[in-house]
Every structure is written in structure tokens, then in C-alpha cells.
mmCIF file of C-alpha atoms in Angstrom:
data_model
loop_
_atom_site.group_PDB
_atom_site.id
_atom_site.type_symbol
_atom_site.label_atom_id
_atom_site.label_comp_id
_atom_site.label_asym_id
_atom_site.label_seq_id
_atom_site.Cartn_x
_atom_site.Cartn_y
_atom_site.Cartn_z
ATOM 1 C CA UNK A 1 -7.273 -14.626 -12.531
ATOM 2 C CA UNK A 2 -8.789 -17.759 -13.589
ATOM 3 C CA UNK A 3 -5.156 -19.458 -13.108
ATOM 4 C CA UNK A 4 -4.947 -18.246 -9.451
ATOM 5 C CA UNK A 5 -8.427 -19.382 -8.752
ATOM 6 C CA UNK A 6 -7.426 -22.763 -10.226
ATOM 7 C CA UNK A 7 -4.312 -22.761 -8.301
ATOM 8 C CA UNK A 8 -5.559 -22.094 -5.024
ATOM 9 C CA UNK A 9 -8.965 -23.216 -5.096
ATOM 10 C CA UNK A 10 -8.622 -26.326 -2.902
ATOM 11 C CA UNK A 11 -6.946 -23.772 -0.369
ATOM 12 C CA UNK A 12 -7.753 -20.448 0.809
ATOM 13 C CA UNK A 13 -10.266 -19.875 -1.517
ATOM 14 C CA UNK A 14 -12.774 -23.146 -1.770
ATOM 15 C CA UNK A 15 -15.237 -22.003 1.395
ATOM 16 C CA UNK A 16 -14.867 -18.008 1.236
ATOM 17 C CA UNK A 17 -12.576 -16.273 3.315
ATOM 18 C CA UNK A 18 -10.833 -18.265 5.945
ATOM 19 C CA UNK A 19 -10.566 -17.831 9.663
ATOM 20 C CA UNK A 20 -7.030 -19.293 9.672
ATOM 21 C CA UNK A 21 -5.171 -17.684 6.648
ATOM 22 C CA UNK A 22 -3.128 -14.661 7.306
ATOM 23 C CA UNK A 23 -3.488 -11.320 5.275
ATOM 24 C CA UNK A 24 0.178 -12.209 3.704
ATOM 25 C CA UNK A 25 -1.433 -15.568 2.848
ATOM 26 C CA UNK A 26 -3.667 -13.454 0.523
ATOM 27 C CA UNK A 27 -1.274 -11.181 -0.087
ATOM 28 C CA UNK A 28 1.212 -13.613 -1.608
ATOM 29 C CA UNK A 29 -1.777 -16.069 -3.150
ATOM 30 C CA UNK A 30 -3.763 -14.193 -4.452
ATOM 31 C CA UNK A 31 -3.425 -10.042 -4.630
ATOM 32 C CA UNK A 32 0.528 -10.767 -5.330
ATOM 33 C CA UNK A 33 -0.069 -12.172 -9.236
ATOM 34 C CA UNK A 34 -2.909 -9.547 -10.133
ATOM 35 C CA UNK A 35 -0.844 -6.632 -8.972
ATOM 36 C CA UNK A 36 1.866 -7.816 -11.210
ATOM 37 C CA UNK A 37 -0.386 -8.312 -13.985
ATOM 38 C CA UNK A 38 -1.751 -4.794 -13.342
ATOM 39 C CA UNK A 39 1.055 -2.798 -12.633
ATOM 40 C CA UNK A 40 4.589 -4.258 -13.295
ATOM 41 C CA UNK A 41 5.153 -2.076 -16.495
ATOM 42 C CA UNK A 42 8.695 -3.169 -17.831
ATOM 43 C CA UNK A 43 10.309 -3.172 -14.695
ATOM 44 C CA UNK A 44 9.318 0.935 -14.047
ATOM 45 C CA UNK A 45 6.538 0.485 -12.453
ATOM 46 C CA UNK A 46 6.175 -2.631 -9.701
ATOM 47 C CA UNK A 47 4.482 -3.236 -6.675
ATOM 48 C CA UNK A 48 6.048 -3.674 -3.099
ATOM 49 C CA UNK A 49 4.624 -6.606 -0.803
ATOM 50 C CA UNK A 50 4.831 -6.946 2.957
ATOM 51 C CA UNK A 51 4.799 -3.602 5.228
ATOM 52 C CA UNK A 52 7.164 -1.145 4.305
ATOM 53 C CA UNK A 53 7.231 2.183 4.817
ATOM 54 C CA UNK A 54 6.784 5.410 2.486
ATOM 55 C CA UNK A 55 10.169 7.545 3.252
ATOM 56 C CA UNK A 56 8.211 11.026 1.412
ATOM 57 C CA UNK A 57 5.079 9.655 4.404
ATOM 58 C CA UNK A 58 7.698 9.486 7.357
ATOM 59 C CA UNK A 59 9.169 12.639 6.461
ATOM 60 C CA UNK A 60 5.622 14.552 6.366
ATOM 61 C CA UNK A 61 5.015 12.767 9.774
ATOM 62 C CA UNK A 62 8.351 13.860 11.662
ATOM 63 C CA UNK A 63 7.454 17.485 10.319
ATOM 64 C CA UNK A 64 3.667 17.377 11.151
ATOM 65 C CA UNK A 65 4.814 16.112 14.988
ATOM 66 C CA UNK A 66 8.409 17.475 15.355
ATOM 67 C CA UNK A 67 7.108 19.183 19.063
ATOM 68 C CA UNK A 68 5.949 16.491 20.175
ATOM 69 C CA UNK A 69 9.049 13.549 19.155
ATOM 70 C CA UNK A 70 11.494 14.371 22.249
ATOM 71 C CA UNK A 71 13.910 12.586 20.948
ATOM 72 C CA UNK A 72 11.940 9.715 19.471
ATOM 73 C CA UNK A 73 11.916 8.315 16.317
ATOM 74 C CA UNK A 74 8.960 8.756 14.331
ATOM 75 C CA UNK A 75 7.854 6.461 10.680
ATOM 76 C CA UNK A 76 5.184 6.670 8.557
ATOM 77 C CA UNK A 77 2.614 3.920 8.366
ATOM 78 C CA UNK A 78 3.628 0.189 7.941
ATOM 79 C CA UNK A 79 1.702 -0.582 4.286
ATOM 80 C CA UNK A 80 0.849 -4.137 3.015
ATOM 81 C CA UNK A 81 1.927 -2.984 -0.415
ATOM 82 C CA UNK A 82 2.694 -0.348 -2.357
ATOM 83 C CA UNK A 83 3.058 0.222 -6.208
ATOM 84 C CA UNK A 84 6.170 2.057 -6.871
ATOM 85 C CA UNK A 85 7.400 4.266 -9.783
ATOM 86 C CA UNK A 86 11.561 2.771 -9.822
ATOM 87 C CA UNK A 87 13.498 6.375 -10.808
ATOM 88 C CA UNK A 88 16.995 6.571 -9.081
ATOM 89 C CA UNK A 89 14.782 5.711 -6.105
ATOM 90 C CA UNK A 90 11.814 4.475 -5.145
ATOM 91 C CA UNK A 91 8.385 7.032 -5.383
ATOM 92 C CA UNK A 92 4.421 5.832 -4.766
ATOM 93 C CA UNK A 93 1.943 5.647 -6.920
ATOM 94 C CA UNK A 94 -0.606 3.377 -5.211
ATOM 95 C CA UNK A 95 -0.768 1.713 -1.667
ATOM 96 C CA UNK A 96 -3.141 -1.101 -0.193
ATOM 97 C CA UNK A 97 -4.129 -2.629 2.790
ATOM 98 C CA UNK A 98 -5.544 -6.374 3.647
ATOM 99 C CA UNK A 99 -7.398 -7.681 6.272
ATOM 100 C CA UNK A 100 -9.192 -10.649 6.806
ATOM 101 C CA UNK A 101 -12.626 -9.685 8.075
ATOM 102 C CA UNK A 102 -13.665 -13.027 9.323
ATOM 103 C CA UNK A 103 -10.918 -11.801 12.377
ATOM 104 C CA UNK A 104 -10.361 -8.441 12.226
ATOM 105 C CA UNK A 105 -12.448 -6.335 14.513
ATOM 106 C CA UNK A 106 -14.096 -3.117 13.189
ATOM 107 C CA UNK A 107 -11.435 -0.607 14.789
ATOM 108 C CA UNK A 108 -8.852 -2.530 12.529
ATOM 109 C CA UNK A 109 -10.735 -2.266 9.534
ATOM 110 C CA UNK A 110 -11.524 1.645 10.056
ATOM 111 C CA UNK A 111 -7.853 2.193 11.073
ATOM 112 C CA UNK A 112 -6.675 0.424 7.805
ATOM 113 C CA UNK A 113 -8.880 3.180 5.562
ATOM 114 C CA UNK A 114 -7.392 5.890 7.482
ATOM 115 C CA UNK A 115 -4.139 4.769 7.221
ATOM 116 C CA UNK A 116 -4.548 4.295 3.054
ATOM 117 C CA UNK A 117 -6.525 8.105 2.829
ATOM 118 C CA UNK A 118 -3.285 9.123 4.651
ATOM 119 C CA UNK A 119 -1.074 7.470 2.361
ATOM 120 C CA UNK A 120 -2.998 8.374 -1.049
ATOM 121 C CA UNK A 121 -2.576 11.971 0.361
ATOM 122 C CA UNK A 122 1.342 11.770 0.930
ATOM 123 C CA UNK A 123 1.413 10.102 -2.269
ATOM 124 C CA UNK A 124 -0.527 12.959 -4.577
ATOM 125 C CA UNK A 125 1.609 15.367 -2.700
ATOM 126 C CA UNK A 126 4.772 13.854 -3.413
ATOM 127 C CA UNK A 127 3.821 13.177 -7.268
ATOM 128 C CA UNK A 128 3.100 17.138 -6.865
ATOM 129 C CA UNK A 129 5.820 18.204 -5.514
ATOM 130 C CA UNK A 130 8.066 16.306 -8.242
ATOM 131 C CA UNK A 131 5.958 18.691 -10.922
ATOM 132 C CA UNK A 132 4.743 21.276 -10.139
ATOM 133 C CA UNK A 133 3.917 22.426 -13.298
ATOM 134 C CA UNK A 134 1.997 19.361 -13.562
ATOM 135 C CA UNK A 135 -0.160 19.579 -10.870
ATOM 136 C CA UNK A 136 -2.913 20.197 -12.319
ATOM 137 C CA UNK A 137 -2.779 16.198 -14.185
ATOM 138 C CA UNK A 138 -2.660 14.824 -10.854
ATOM 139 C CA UNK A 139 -5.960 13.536 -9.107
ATOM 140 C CA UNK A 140 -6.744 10.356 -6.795
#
């Protein structure tokens, strides 16, 4: 951490949060290298940056609001990252969201935390549902 602050300091990180950088500025600067550090366990476990989508999250969506599609197409929620478990494919572990409160309004930031509470939800469920057995190991 002390290498990113040293890296960056003259940047987004001198005079507190700035107006002008973007949440992928942060993101990529600064979250990026301590999610690594944290979670990139020999390749199994790694973290996913830039909005992407849980699949097991848009499948529990198109269920929960299958009356109401007509026809559309219906995804989960975009997340700023996720930390995945690599297994033939990809399965959460973790998600996140940014914002930069210096420009986000309060309706963002409360829809961000709703969209994560969703997420850590789909994400116990779908640990769950890959064992059973072990259910009772799982907890947020």
C-alpha cells in the first residue's frame, strides 16, 4: 500500500478525493493492486475489474421477473468488480462497488449498497447451491 501511495501521490491522491477522477481511475490506481494482493491466490482465486455481470445474478433476475420481461432481455447488475473463484467457469466470491462521493449524489450511493446486498445474496446462494451439504460453512 505504501508503494501505491508513493506511486500516485502527486495524482489522485495528494488533496483527498478528486472531483475530476473517475471511479475506474480508482479502480485501476488504487483498489486494482490491493485486490490482487488480497485475493489473487495462485491464479484460483482473482478479481474482475470494470462492470461485468454475475451470470448465477442474471439468471435469479429473469426467474424473479419472468411475467413481467415480454420479450425483453433482462441482466443482473453491472458490478465494478468482482472476486472470482476460476473452476471450469467463473463463480463469485466477493463483489464491490466505487463511487466518488465528491460527485455522486446520495440516490447513487444508496443504489450502489443495494445493488452489492443483492449481489452478496446471489453470491451465498450460488456458493450454496454448489454444496449443499456445506451450507452450513457458508456466511457473509
Amino acid at each position: 500500500m505504501i508503494e501505491i501511495y508513493e506511486i500516485h501521490e502527486s495524482n489522485i491522491l495528494s488533496d483527498g478525493p478528486s472531483v475530476t477522477a473517475t471511479e475506474d481511475d480508482y479502480l485501476a490506481k488504487v483498489w486494482s493492486p490491493i485486490l490482487d494482493a488480497l485475493f489473487n491466490i495462485d491464479g484460483i482465486i482473482r478479481t474482475k475489474l470494470g462492470d461485468s455481470v454475475n451470470m448465477y445474478s442474471s439468471l435469479r433476475k429473469q426467474d424473479m421477473y419472468k411475467e413481467h420481461a415480454a420479450g425483453r432481455a433482462i441482466t443482473g447488475f453491472k458490478i465494478d468488480f468482482r472476486t472470482l473463484w476460476d473452476h471450469g467457469q467463473e463463480y463469485n466470491v466477493g463483489a464491490g462497488e466505487l463511487t466518488n462521493i465528491r460527485i455522486s449524489c446520495r440516490s447513487k450511493i444508496t443504489m450502489g449498497e443495494k445493488k452489492i446486498l443483492r449481489e452478496a445474496k446471489d453470491t451465498l446462494d450460488e456458493m450454496i447451491e454448489l454444496d449443499p451439504k456445506r451450507a452450513s460453512n457458508v456466511s457473509m
